[in-house]
């Protein structure tokens, strides 16, 4: 049997623990104000500025659903999603948009426990227990230039919250051009076949929770889900910190 020990991201170590150890007294990861009472995740002022998703959400993308149908307009227009269900913690707006930007591009990795905590809360409410947690990988060159994979940090902290192992099951086998300005079909074409499963034996027959920071069109998550299902995953669910 293949050992999965080397592939599992240790849930107890890494960023979650080191952040908790360093932050004494605890600071708000958004504004760096000192937190007065207990190990709270954000200060009261920042918490009040966070945007919320409405109660009625789309199971295709985890975002708000103001249509009369089960799925939102975006999910209907793209012809459905390959995963079983998707959940998001926040809308990609306001203070949260700034937080994700700082987390992703300005090395504010101390935001990972806060974002993953909110994702875990949303998942407990809308999702089902997965066997394994799998981050969307960056291409290794991009990960080296950024210094970390933001989805990997979220998966690690989420694994700790949900008491499930986080596994780097996917690899990005080629670099893809920046997706930001492309439409869904162009993005899908751009990213199609970009992911491969490192050791299929780890994920065969398992239900997986695929983790990314922001859900924009869902093209990247689609390509990753397709690779996981083709390699034998029993089911794939998706969770993101924010729905754009
Ligand atoms: Zn704050
Ligand atoms: Zn949707």
JSON list of C-alpha atoms and ligand atoms in Angstrom, two decimals:
[
{"chain": "A", "resi": 1, "resn": "UNK", "atom": "CA", "xyz": [0.00, 0.00, 0.00]},
{"chain": "A", "resi": 2, "resn": "UNK", "atom": "CA", "xyz": [1.15, 3.51, -0.72]},
{"chain": "A", "resi": 3, "resn": "UNK", "atom": "CA", "xyz": [1.96, 5.53, 2.37]},
{"chain": "A", "resi": 4, "resn": "UNK", "atom": "CA", "xyz": [0.08, 8.78, 2.46]},
{"chain": "A", "resi": 5, "resn": "UNK", "atom": "CA", "xyz": [2.11, 10.14, 5.37]},
{"chain": "A", "resi": 6, "resn": "UNK", "atom": "CA", "xyz": [4.36, 12.21, 3.14]},
{"chain": "A", "resi": 7, "resn": "UNK", "atom": "CA", "xyz": [1.46, 13.75, 1.29]},
{"chain": "A", "resi": 8, "resn": "UNK", "atom": "CA", "xyz": [-0.72, 14.74, 4.23]},
{"chain": "A", "resi": 9, "resn": "UNK", "atom": "CA", "xyz": [-0.32, 18.31, 5.36]},
{"chain": "A", "resi": 10, "resn": "UNK", "atom": "CA", "xyz": [0.10, 18.00, 9.09]},
{"chain": "A", "resi": 11, "resn": "UNK", "atom": "CA", "xyz": [-3.02, 19.44, 10.63]},
{"chain": "A", "resi": 12, "resn": "UNK", "atom": "CA", "xyz": [-1.34, 20.31, 13.93]},
{"chain": "A", "resi": 13, "resn": "UNK", "atom": "CA", "xyz": [1.76, 22.01, 12.61]},
{"chain": "A", "resi": 14, "resn": "UNK", "atom": "CA", "xyz": [2.44, 24.84, 10.21]},
{"chain": "A", "resi": 15, "resn": "UNK", "atom": "CA", "xyz": [0.82, 28.18, 9.92]},
{"chain": "A", "resi": 16, "resn": "UNK", "atom": "CA", "xyz": [-2.12, 27.71, 12.32]},
{"chain": "A", "resi": 17, "resn": "UNK", "atom": "CA", "xyz": [0.04, 26.86, 15.28]},
{"chain": "A", "resi": 18, "resn": "UNK", "atom": "CA", "xyz": [2.86, 29.25, 14.50]},
{"chain": "A", "resi": 19, "resn": "UNK", "atom": "CA", "xyz": [0.41, 32.14, 14.09]},
{"chain": "A", "resi": 20, "resn": "UNK", "atom": "CA", "xyz": [-1.28, 31.29, 17.38]},
{"chain": "A", "resi": 21, "resn": "UNK", "atom": "CA", "xyz": [2.09, 31.12, 19.13]},
{"chain": "A", "resi": 22, "resn": "UNK", "atom": "CA", "xyz": [3.42, 34.39, 17.76]},
{"chain": "A", "resi": 23, "resn": "UNK", "atom": "CA", "xyz": [0.29, 36.47, 18.26]},
{"chain": "A", "resi": 24, "resn": "UNK", "atom": "CA", "xyz": [0.63, 37.22, 22.00]},
{"chain": "A", "resi": 25, "resn": "UNK", "atom": "CA", "xyz": [-1.23, 39.41, 22.80]},
{"chain": "A", "resi": 26, "resn": "UNK", "atom": "CA", "xyz": [-3.59, 38.47, 19.97]},
{"chain": "A", "resi": 27, "resn": "UNK", "atom": "CA", "xyz": [-3.98, 41.05, 17.23]},
{"chain": "A", "resi": 28, "resn": "UNK", "atom": "CA", "xyz": [-6.83, 41.49, 14.79]},
{"chain": "A", "resi": 29, "resn": "UNK", "atom": "CA", "xyz": [-5.48, 40.00, 11.54]},
{"chain": "A", "resi": 30, "resn": "UNK", "atom": "CA", "xyz": [-7.21, 42.72, 9.52]},
{"chain": "A", "resi": 31, "resn": "UNK", "atom": "CA", "xyz": [-6.40, 46.02, 11.25]},
{"chain": "A", "resi": 32, "resn": "UNK", "atom": "CA", "xyz": [-3.74, 44.81, 13.74]},
{"chain": "A", "resi": 33, "resn": "UNK", "atom": "CA", "xyz": [-5.60, 46.34, 16.69]},
{"chain": "A", "resi": 34, "resn": "UNK", "atom": "CA", "xyz": [-4.95, 44.51, 19.95]},
{"chain": "A", "resi": 35, "resn": "UNK", "atom": "CA", "xyz": [-7.78, 42.16, 20.84]},
{"chain": "A", "resi": 36, "resn": "UNK", "atom": "CA", "xyz": [-8.93, 42.92, 24.36]},
{"chain": "A", "resi": 37, "resn": "UNK", "atom": "CA", "xyz": [-10.88, 39.83, 25.36]},
{"chain": "A", "resi": 38, "resn": "UNK", "atom": "CA", "xyz": [-9.89, 36.27, 24.56]},
{"chain": "A", "resi": 39, "resn": "UNK", "atom": "CA", "xyz": [-8.74, 34.62, 21.35]},
{"chain": "A", "resi": 40, "resn": "UNK", "atom": "CA", "xyz": [-11.28, 36.19, 19.02]},
{"chain": "A", "resi": 41, "resn": "UNK", "atom": "CA", "xyz": [-10.79, 36.01, 15.31]},
{"chain": "A", "resi": 42, "resn": "UNK", "atom": "CA", "xyz": [-11.36, 39.69, 14.40]},
{"chain": "A", "resi": 43, "resn": "UNK", "atom": "CA", "xyz": [-11.84, 42.86, 16.39]},
{"chain": "A", "resi": 44, "resn": "UNK", "atom": "CA", "xyz": [-15.44, 44.06, 16.82]},
{"chain": "A", "resi": 45, "resn": "UNK", "atom": "CA", "xyz": [-14.95, 47.00, 14.44]},
{"chain": "A", "resi": 46, "resn": "UNK", "atom": "CA", "xyz": [-13.73, 44.77, 11.61]},
{"chain": "A", "resi": 47, "resn": "UNK", "atom": "CA", "xyz": [-16.37, 42.13, 12.29]},
{"chain": "A", "resi": 48, "resn": "UNK", "atom": "CA", "xyz": [-19.10, 44.72, 11.88]},
{"chain": "A", "resi": 49, "resn": "UNK", "atom": "CA", "xyz": [-17.72, 45.72, 8.48]},
{"chain": "A", "resi": 50, "resn": "UNK", "atom": "CA", "xyz": [-17.74, 42.20, 7.04]},
{"chain": "A", "resi": 51, "resn": "UNK", "atom": "CA", "xyz": [-20.26, 41.57, 4.28]},
{"chain": "A", "resi": 52, "resn": "UNK", "atom": "CA", "xyz": [-22.66, 38.63, 4.66]},
{"chain": "A", "resi": 53, "resn": "UNK", "atom": "CA", "xyz": [-24.22, 36.23, 2.20]},
{"chain": "A", "resi": 54, "resn": "UNK", "atom": "CA", "xyz": [-28.03, 35.98, 2.35]},
{"chain": "A", "resi": 55, "resn": "UNK", "atom": "CA", "xyz": [-29.76, 32.93, 3.82]},
{"chain": "A", "resi": 56, "resn": "UNK", "atom": "CA", "xyz": [-30.84, 31.68, 0.38]},
{"chain": "A", "resi": 57, "resn": "UNK", "atom": "CA", "xyz": [-27.77, 30.42, -1.44]},
{"chain": "A", "resi": 58, "resn": "UNK", "atom": "CA", "xyz": [-27.00, 28.61, -4.66]},
{"chain": "A", "resi": 59, "resn": "UNK", "atom": "CA", "xyz": [-25.72, 25.03, -4.11]},
{"chain": "A", "resi": 60, "resn": "UNK", "atom": "CA", "xyz": [-23.85, 25.27, -7.43]},
{"chain": "A", "resi": 61, "resn": "UNK", "atom": "CA", "xyz": [-21.47, 28.06, -6.42]},
{"chain": "A", "resi": 62, "resn": "UNK", "atom": "CA", "xyz": [-22.23, 28.90, -2.78]},
{"chain": "A", "resi": 63, "resn": "UNK", "atom": "CA", "xyz": [-23.22, 32.48, -3.65]},
{"chain": "A", "resi": 64, "resn": "UNK", "atom": "CA", "xyz": [-26.48, 34.39, -3.26]},
{"chain": "A", "resi": 65, "resn": "UNK", "atom": "CA", "xyz": [-29.40, 33.00, -5.25]},
{"chain": "A", "resi": 66, "resn": "UNK", "atom": "CA", "xyz": [-32.03, 35.54, -6.22]},
{"chain": "A", "resi": 67, "resn": "UNK", "atom": "CA", "xyz": [-33.55, 33.41, -9.01]},
{"chain": "A", "resi": 68, "resn": "UNK", "atom": "CA", "xyz": [-36.75, 31.37, -8.60]},
{"chain": "A", "resi": 69, "resn": "UNK", "atom": "CA", "xyz": [-34.86, 28.19, -9.45]},
{"chain": "A", "resi": 70, "resn": "UNK", "atom": "CA", "xyz": [-32.52, 26.04, -7.35]},
{"chain": "A", "resi": 71, "resn": "UNK", "atom": "CA", "xyz": [-29.40, 27.31, -9.12]},
{"chain": "A", "resi": 72, "resn": "UNK", "atom": "CA", "xyz": [-28.35, 30.92, -9.66]},
{"chain": "A", "resi": 73, "resn": "UNK", "atom": "CA", "xyz": [-28.17, 32.43, -13.14]},
{"chain": "A", "resi": 74, "resn": "UNK", "atom": "CA", "xyz": [-24.39, 31.92, -13.45]},
{"chain": "A", "resi": 75, "resn": "UNK", "atom": "CA", "xyz": [-24.66, 28.20, -12.64]},
{"chain": "A", "resi": 76, "resn": "UNK", "atom": "CA", "xyz": [-27.56, 27.72, -15.07]},
{"chain": "A", "resi": 77, "resn": "UNK", "atom": "CA", "xyz": [-25.73, 29.59, -17.83]},
{"chain": "A", "resi": 78, "resn": "UNK", "atom": "CA", "xyz": [-22.61, 27.45, -17.56]},
{"chain": "A", "resi": 79, "resn": "UNK", "atom": "CA", "xyz": [-24.69, 24.27, -17.85]},
{"chain": "A", "resi": 80, "resn": "UNK", "atom": "CA", "xyz": [-24.28, 22.97, -14.29]},
{"chain": "A", "resi": 81, "resn": "UNK", "atom": "CA", "xyz": [-21.25, 22.13, -12.15]},
{"chain": "A", "resi": 82, "resn": "UNK", "atom": "CA", "xyz": [-19.26, 18.88, -11.92]},
{"chain": "A", "resi": 83, "resn": "UNK", "atom": "CA", "xyz": [-19.14, 18.88, -8.09]},
{"chain": "A", "resi": 84, "resn": "UNK", "atom": "CA", "xyz": [-21.89, 17.72, -5.73]},
{"chain": "A", "resi": 85, "resn": "UNK", "atom": "CA", "xyz": [-22.30, 21.08, -3.95]},
{"chain": "A", "resi": 86, "resn": "UNK", "atom": "CA", "xyz": [-20.42, 24.31, -3.24]},
{"chain": "A", "resi": 87, "resn": "UNK", "atom": "CA", "xyz": [-20.34, 26.53, -0.15]},
{"chain": "A", "resi": 88, "resn": "UNK", "atom": "CA", "xyz": [-18.78, 29.93, 0.35]},
{"chain": "A", "resi": 89, "resn": "UNK", "atom": "CA", "xyz": [-18.20, 31.84, 3.58]},
{"chain": "A", "resi": 90, "resn": "UNK", "atom": "CA", "xyz": [-18.55, 35.43, 2.33]},
{"chain": "A", "resi": 91, "resn": "UNK", "atom": "CA", "xyz": [-19.43, 37.50, -0.71]},
{"chain": "A", "resi": 92, "resn": "UNK", "atom": "CA", "xyz": [-16.29, 38.91, -2.36]},
{"chain": "A", "resi": 93, "resn": "UNK", "atom": "CA", "xyz": [-16.94, 42.52, -1.38]},
{"chain": "A", "resi": 94, "resn": "UNK", "atom": "CA", "xyz": [-15.92, 45.36, 0.92]},
{"chain": "A", "resi": 95, "resn": "UNK", "atom": "CA", "xyz": [-13.70, 44.55, 3.88]},
{"chain": "A", "resi": 96, "resn": "UNK", "atom": "CA", "xyz": [-13.58, 40.87, 2.96]},
{"chain": "A", "resi": 97, "resn": "UNK", "atom": "CA", "xyz": [-12.30, 41.64, -0.52]},
{"chain": "A", "resi": 98, "resn": "UNK", "atom": "CA", "xyz": [-9.48, 43.64, 1.05]},
{"chain": "A", "resi": 99, "resn": "UNK", "atom": "CA", "xyz": [-8.74, 40.81, 3.47]},
{"chain": "A", "resi": 100, "resn": "UNK", "atom": "CA", "xyz": [-8.50, 38.21, 0.68]},
{"chain": "A", "resi": 101, "resn": "UNK", "atom": "CA", "xyz": [-6.30, 40.54, -1.36]},
{"chain": "A", "resi": 102, "resn": "UNK", "atom": "CA", "xyz": [-3.95, 41.04, 1.60]},
{"chain": "A", "resi": 103, "resn": "UNK", "atom": "CA", "xyz": [-3.94, 37.29, 2.29]},
{"chain": "A", "resi": 104, "resn": "UNK", "atom": "CA", "xyz": [-3.18, 36.39, -1.31]},
{"chain": "A", "resi": 105, "resn": "UNK", "atom": "CA", "xyz": [-0.87, 39.11, -2.54]},
{"chain": "A", "resi": 106, "resn": "UNK", "atom": "CA", "xyz": [0.60, 40.85, 0.51]},
{"chain": "A", "resi": 107, "resn": "UNK", "atom": "CA", "xyz": [1.78, 37.86, 2.54]},
{"chain": "A", "resi": 108, "resn": "UNK", "atom": "CA", "xyz": [-0.81, 38.42, 5.27]},
{"chain": "A", "resi": 109, "resn": "UNK", "atom": "CA", "xyz": [-0.90, 34.70, 6.02]},
{"chain": "A", "resi": 110, "resn": "UNK", "atom": "CA", "xyz": [-2.13, 35.36, 9.57]},
{"chain": "A", "resi": 111, "resn": "UNK", "atom": "CA", "xyz": [-5.56, 35.79, 7.95]},
{"chain": "A", "resi": 112, "resn": "UNK", "atom": "CA", "xyz": [-5.68, 32.05, 7.14]},
{"chain": "A", "resi": 113, "resn": "UNK", "atom": "CA", "xyz": [-7.10, 30.90, 10.52]},
{"chain": "A", "resi": 114, "resn": "UNK", "atom": "CA", "xyz": [-9.79, 33.59, 10.41]},
{"chain": "A", "resi": 115, "resn": "UNK", "atom": "CA", "xyz": [-10.85, 32.82, 6.82]},
{"chain": "A", "resi": 116, "resn": "UNK", "atom": "CA", "xyz": [-10.74, 29.04, 7.40]},
{"chain": "A", "resi": 117, "resn": "UNK", "atom": "CA", "xyz": [-12.75, 29.46, 10.63]},
{"chain": "A", "resi": 118, "resn": "UNK", "atom": "CA", "xyz": [-15.52, 31.24, 8.71]},
{"chain": "A", "resi": 119, "resn": "UNK", "atom": "CA", "xyz": [-15.34, 28.58, 5.98]},
{"chain": "A", "resi": 120, "resn": "UNK", "atom": "CA", "xyz": [-15.68, 25.83, 8.60]},
{"chain": "A", "resi": 121, "resn": "UNK", "atom": "CA", "xyz": [-18.73, 27.58, 10.11]},
{"chain": "A", "resi": 122, "resn": "UNK", "atom": "CA", "xyz": [-20.34, 27.83, 6.66]},
{"chain": "A", "resi": 123, "resn": "UNK", "atom": "CA", "xyz": [-19.48, 24.23, 5.87]},
{"chain": "A", "resi": 124, "resn": "UNK", "atom": "CA", "xyz": [-20.97, 22.91, 9.14]},
{"chain": "A", "resi": 125, "resn": "UNK", "atom": "CA", "xyz": [-24.18, 24.70, 8.24]},
{"chain": "A", "resi": 126, "resn": "UNK", "atom": "CA", "xyz": [-24.48, 23.83, 4.56]},
{"chain": "A", "resi": 127, "resn": "UNK", "atom": "CA", "xyz": [-22.18, 20.87, 3.89]},
{"chain": "A", "resi": 128, "resn": "UNK", "atom": "CA", "xyz": [-21.60, 17.21, 4.77]},
{"chain": "A", "resi": 129, "resn": "UNK", "atom": "CA", "xyz": [-18.50, 15.63, 6.37]},
{"chain": "A", "resi": 130, "resn": "UNK", "atom": "CA", "xyz": [-15.83, 14.87, 3.73]},
{"chain": "A", "resi": 131, "resn": "UNK", "atom": "CA", "xyz": [-13.12, 12.20, 4.06]},
{"chain": "A", "resi": 132, "resn": "UNK", "atom": "CA", "xyz": [-10.28, 14.43, 2.87]},
{"chain": "A", "resi": 133, "resn": "UNK", "atom": "CA", "xyz": [-9.61, 18.12, 2.24]},
{"chain": "A", "resi": 134, "resn": "UNK", "atom": "CA", "xyz": [-7.80, 18.98, -0.99]},
{"chain": "A", "resi": 135, "resn": "UNK", "atom": "CA", "xyz": [-6.44, 22.45, -1.88]},
{"chain": "A", "resi": 136, "resn": "UNK", "atom": "CA", "xyz": [-6.37, 23.77, -5.44]},
{"chain": "A", "resi": 137, "resn": "UNK", "atom": "CA", "xyz": [-2.63, 23.85, -6.18]},
{"chain": "A", "resi": 138, "resn": "UNK", "atom": "CA", "xyz": [-0.63, 26.66, -7.74]},
{"chain": "A", "resi": 139, "resn": "UNK", "atom": "CA", "xyz": [1.94, 25.89, -10.40]},
{"chain": "A", "resi": 140, "resn": "UNK", "atom": "CA", "xyz": [5.21, 25.37, -8.52]},
{"chain": "A", "resi": 141, "resn": "UNK", "atom": "CA", "xyz": [6.82, 28.42, -10.13]},
{"chain": "A", "resi": 142, "resn": "UNK", "atom": "CA", "xyz": [4.00, 30.66, -8.94]},
{"chain": "A", "resi": 143, "resn": "UNK", "atom": "CA", "xyz": [4.10, 29.11, -5.47]},
{"chain": "A", "resi": 144, "resn": "UNK", "atom": "CA", "xyz": [7.83, 29.83, -5.24]},
{"chain": "A", "resi": 145, "resn": "UNK", "atom": "CA", "xyz": [7.37, 33.45, -6.32]},
{"chain": "A", "resi": 146, "resn": "UNK", "atom": "CA", "xyz": [4.47, 33.98, -3.88]},
{"chain": "A", "resi": 147, "resn": "UNK", "atom": "CA", "xyz": [6.11, 32.02, -1.09]},
{"chain": "A", "resi": 148, "resn": "UNK", "atom": "CA", "xyz": [3.00, 29.96, -0.28]},
{"chain": "A", "resi": 149, "resn": "UNK", "atom": "CA", "xyz": [-0.17, 28.54, -1.77]},
{"chain": "A", "resi": 150, "resn": "UNK", "atom": "CA", "xyz": [-3.06, 30.46, -0.24]},
{"chain": "A", "resi": 151, "resn": "UNK", "atom": "CA", "xyz": [-5.50, 27.57, -0.86]},
{"chain": "A", "resi": 152, "resn": "UNK", "atom": "CA", "xyz": [-3.03, 25.22, 0.83]},
{"chain": "A", "resi": 153, "resn": "UNK", "atom": "CA", "xyz": [-2.95, 27.36, 3.98]},
{"chain": "A", "resi": 154, "resn": "UNK", "atom": "CA", "xyz": [-6.76, 27.50, 4.03]},
{"chain": "A", "resi": 155, "resn": "UNK", "atom": "CA", "xyz": [-6.98, 23.71, 3.57]},
{"chain": "A", "resi": 156, "resn": "UNK", "atom": "CA", "xyz": [-4.52, 23.14, 6.41]},
{"chain": "A", "resi": 157, "resn": "UNK", "atom": "CA", "xyz": [-6.46, 25.36, 8.83]},
{"chain": "A", "resi": 158, "resn": "UNK", "atom": "CA", "xyz": [-9.81, 23.99, 7.62]},
{"chain": "A", "resi": 159, "resn": "UNK", "atom": "CA", "xyz": [-8.56, 20.46, 8.22]},
{"chain": "A", "resi": 160, "resn": "UNK", "atom": "CA", "xyz": [-7.84, 21.42, 11.80]},
{"chain": "A", "resi": 161, "resn": "UNK", "atom": "CA", "xyz": [-11.30, 22.97, 12.21]},
{"chain": "A", "resi": 162, "resn": "UNK", "atom": "CA", "xyz": [-13.17, 20.03, 10.64]},
{"chain": "A", "resi": 163, "resn": "UNK", "atom": "CA", "xyz": [-10.81, 17.36, 12.02]},
{"chain": "A", "resi": 164, "resn": "UNK", "atom": "CA", "xyz": [-10.12, 15.91, 8.61]},
{"chain": "A", "resi": 165, "resn": "UNK", "atom": "CA", "xyz": [-6.73, 15.42, 6.93]},
{"chain": "A", "resi": 166, "resn": "UNK", "atom": "CA", "xyz": [-5.70, 17.97, 4.31]},
{"chain": "A", "resi": 167, "resn": "UNK", "atom": "CA", "xyz": [-3.95, 16.28, 1.40]},
{"chain": "A", "resi": 168, "resn": "UNK", "atom": "CA", "xyz": [-2.00, 17.83, -1.48]},
{"chain": "A", "resi": 169, "resn": "UNK", "atom": "CA", "xyz": [-3.58, 15.39, -3.93]},
{"chain": "A", "resi": 170, "resn": "UNK", "atom": "CA", "xyz": [-3.42, 17.61, -7.02]},
{"chain": "A", "resi": 171, "resn": "UNK", "atom": "CA", "xyz": [-0.58, 18.99, -9.07]},
{"chain": "A", "resi": 172, "resn": "UNK", "atom": "CA", "xyz": [-0.76, 21.74, -11.66]},
{"chain": "A", "resi": 173, "resn": "UNK", "atom": "CA", "xyz": [1.13, 20.33, -14.59]},
{"chain": "A", "resi": 174, "resn": "UNK", "atom": "CA", "xyz": [1.40, 23.47, -16.66]},
{"chain": "A", "resi": 175, "resn": "UNK", "atom": "CA", "xyz": [1.31, 27.19, -16.12]},
{"chain": "A", "resi": 176, "resn": "UNK", "atom": "CA", "xyz": [-1.85, 28.89, -17.26]},
{"chain": "A", "resi": 177, "resn": "UNK", "atom": "CA", "xyz": [-2.13, 32.52, -18.25]},
{"chain": "A", "resi": 178, "resn": "UNK", "atom": "CA", "xyz": [-3.86, 34.84, -15.79]},
{"chain": "A", "resi": 179, "resn": "UNK", "atom": "CA", "xyz": [-7.57, 34.13, -15.87]},
{"chain": "A", "resi": 180, "resn": "UNK", "atom": "CA", "xyz": [-8.88, 37.43, -14.53]},
{"chain": "A", "resi": 181, "resn": "UNK", "atom": "CA", "xyz": [-10.02, 39.00, -17.77]},
{"chain": "A", "resi": 182, "resn": "UNK", "atom": "CA", "xyz": [-11.44, 35.89, -19.44]},
{"chain": "A", "resi": 183, "resn": "UNK", "atom": "CA", "xyz": [-15.05, 34.69, -19.61]},
{"chain": "A", "resi": 184, "resn": "UNK", "atom": "CA", "xyz": [-16.11, 31.27, -18.29]},
{"chain": "A", "resi": 185, "resn": "UNK", "atom": "CA", "xyz": [-15.73, 29.35, -21.59]},
{"chain": "A", "resi": 186, "resn": "UNK", "atom": "CA", "xyz": [-12.33, 30.93, -22.27]},
{"chain": "A", "resi": 187, "resn": "UNK", "atom": "CA", "xyz": [-11.20, 30.21, -18.73]},
{"chain": "A", "resi": 188, "resn": "UNK", "atom": "CA", "xyz": [-12.35, 26.60, -18.98]},
{"chain": "A", "resi": 189, "resn": "UNK", "atom": "CA", "xyz": [-10.45, 26.14, -22.25]},
{"chain": "A", "resi": 190, "resn": "UNK", "atom": "CA", "xyz": [-7.40, 27.84, -20.72]},
{"chain": "A", "resi": 191, "resn": "UNK", "atom": "CA", "xyz": [-7.36, 25.61, -17.63]},
{"chain": "A", "resi": 192, "resn": "UNK", "atom": "CA", "xyz": [-8.71, 22.35, -19.07]},
{"chain": "A", "resi": 193, "resn": "UNK", "atom": "CA", "xyz": [-6.33, 19.44, -18.37]},
{"chain": "A", "resi": 194, "resn": "UNK", "atom": "CA", "xyz": [-4.07, 21.60, -16.20]},
{"chain": "A", "resi": 195, "resn": "UNK", "atom": "CA", "xyz": [-4.46, 19.37, -13.11]},
{"chain": "A", "resi": 196, "resn": "UNK", "atom": "CA", "xyz": [-3.33, 15.84, -12.43]},
{"chain": "A", "resi": 197, "resn": "UNK", "atom": "CA", "xyz": [-3.84, 13.64, -9.38]},
{"chain": "A", "resi": 198, "resn": "UNK", "atom": "CA", "xyz": [-0.51, 12.79, -7.78]},
{"chain": "A", "resi": 199, "resn": "UNK", "atom": "CA", "xyz": [-1.44, 9.46, -6.18]},
{"chain": "A", "resi": 200, "resn": "UNK", "atom": "CA", "xyz": [-4.92, 8.29, -7.21]},
{"chain": "A", "resi": 201, "resn": "UNK", "atom": "CA", "xyz": [-4.86, 5.52, -4.57]},
{"chain": "A", "resi": 202, "resn": "UNK", "atom": "CA", "xyz": [-5.18, 8.19, -1.85]},
{"chain": "A", "resi": 203, "resn": "UNK", "atom": "CA", "xyz": [-8.45, 9.57, -3.17]},
{"chain": "A", "resi": 204, "resn": "UNK", "atom": "CA", "xyz": [-10.16, 6.53, -4.76]},
{"chain": "A", "resi": 205, "resn": "UNK", "atom": "CA", "xyz": [-13.62, 6.05, -3.24]},
{"chain": "A", "resi": 206, "resn": "UNK", "atom": "CA", "xyz": [-13.23, 9.09, -0.96]},
{"chain": "A", "resi": 207, "resn": "UNK", "atom": "CA", "xyz": [-15.42, 12.17, -0.65]},
{"chain": "A", "resi": 208, "resn": "UNK", "atom": "CA", "xyz": [-13.30, 15.27, -1.08]},
{"chain": "A", "resi": 209, "resn": "UNK", "atom": "CA", "xyz": [-13.68, 18.89, -0.07]},
{"chain": "A", "resi": 210, "resn": "UNK", "atom": "CA", "xyz": [-11.87, 20.99, -2.65]},
{"chain": "A", "resi": 211, "resn": "UNK", "atom": "CA", "xyz": [-10.61, 24.32, -1.26]},
{"chain": "A", "resi": 212, "resn": "UNK", "atom": "CA", "xyz": [-9.89, 27.61, -2.99]},
{"chain": "A", "resi": 213, "resn": "UNK", "atom": "CA", "xyz": [-9.80, 31.25, -1.89]},
{"chain": "A", "resi": 214, "resn": "UNK", "atom": "CA", "xyz": [-12.26, 32.88, -4.31]},
{"chain": "A", "resi": 215, "resn": "UNK", "atom": "CA", "xyz": [-14.98, 31.43, -6.54]},
{"chain": "A", "resi": 216, "resn": "UNK", "atom": "CA", "xyz": [-15.08, 33.60, -9.66]},
{"chain": "A", "resi": 217, "resn": "UNK", "atom": "CA", "xyz": [-16.40, 31.69, -12.67]},
{"chain": "A", "resi": 218, "resn": "UNK", "atom": "CA", "xyz": [-15.68, 28.23, -11.26]},
{"chain": "A", "resi": 219, "resn": "UNK", "atom": "CA", "xyz": [-13.54, 27.21, -14.27]},
{"chain": "A", "resi": 220, "resn": "UNK", "atom": "CA", "xyz": [-10.44, 26.38, -12.18]},
{"chain": "A", "resi": 221, "resn": "UNK", "atom": "CA", "xyz": [-12.52, 24.41, -9.68]},
{"chain": "A", "resi": 222, "resn": "UNK", "atom": "CA", "xyz": [-14.24, 22.60, -12.59]},
{"chain": "A", "resi": 223, "resn": "UNK", "atom": "CA", "xyz": [-10.92, 21.46, -14.06]},
{"chain": "A", "resi": 224, "resn": "UNK", "atom": "CA", "xyz": [-9.67, 20.32, -10.64]},
{"chain": "A", "resi": 225, "resn": "UNK", "atom": "CA", "xyz": [-12.94, 18.49, -9.88]},
{"chain": "A", "resi": 226, "resn": "UNK", "atom": "CA", "xyz": [-12.90, 16.75, -13.27]},
{"chain": "A", "resi": 227, "resn": "UNK", "atom": "CA", "xyz": [-9.37, 15.47, -12.59]},
{"chain": "A", "resi": 228, "resn": "UNK", "atom": "CA", "xyz": [-10.33, 14.19, -9.11]},
{"chain": "A", "resi": 229, "resn": "UNK", "atom": "CA", "xyz": [-13.48, 12.43, -10.34]},
{"chain": "A", "resi": 230, "resn": "UNK", "atom": "CA", "xyz": [-11.62, 10.89, -13.29]},
{"chain": "A", "resi": 231, "resn": "UNK", "atom": "CA", "xyz": [-9.03, 9.51, -10.83]},
{"chain": "A", "resi": 232, "resn": "UNK", "atom": "CA", "xyz": [-11.76, 7.76, -8.82]},
{"chain": "A", "resi": 233, "resn": "UNK", "atom": "CA", "xyz": [-12.96, 10.18, -6.13]},
{"chain": "A", "resi": 234, "resn": "UNK", "atom": "CA", "xyz": [-16.44, 9.16, -4.93]},
{"chain": "A", "resi": 235, "resn": "UNK", "atom": "CA", "xyz": [-17.65, 12.76, -4.66]},
{"chain": "A", "resi": 236, "resn": "UNK", "atom": "CA", "xyz": [-16.21, 16.25, -4.76]},
{"chain": "A", "resi": 237, "resn": "UNK", "atom": "CA", "xyz": [-17.55, 19.22, -2.81]},
{"chain": "A", "resi": 238, "resn": "UNK", "atom": "CA", "xyz": [-16.22, 22.74, -3.09]},
{"chain": "A", "resi": 239, "resn": "UNK", "atom": "CA", "xyz": [-15.59, 25.40, -0.47]},
{"chain": "A", "resi": 240, "resn": "UNK", "atom": "CA", "xyz": [-14.23, 28.90, -0.98]},
{"chain": "A", "resi": 241, "resn": "UNK", "atom": "CA", "xyz": [-13.65, 31.83, 1.35]},
{"chain": "A", "resi": 242, "resn": "UNK", "atom": "CA", "xyz": [-15.53, 34.18, -0.99]},
{"chain": "A", "resi": 243, "resn": "UNK", "atom": "CA", "xyz": [-17.96, 34.09, -3.91]},
{"chain": "A", "resi": 244, "resn": "UNK", "atom": "CA", "xyz": [-17.24, 36.84, -6.45]},
{"chain": "B", "resi": 1, "resn": "LIG", "atom": "ZN1", "xyz": [-9.74, 44.75, 13.20]},
{"chain": "B", "resi": 2, "resn": "LIG", "atom": "ZN1", "xyz": [-24.62, 29.44, -8.47]}
]
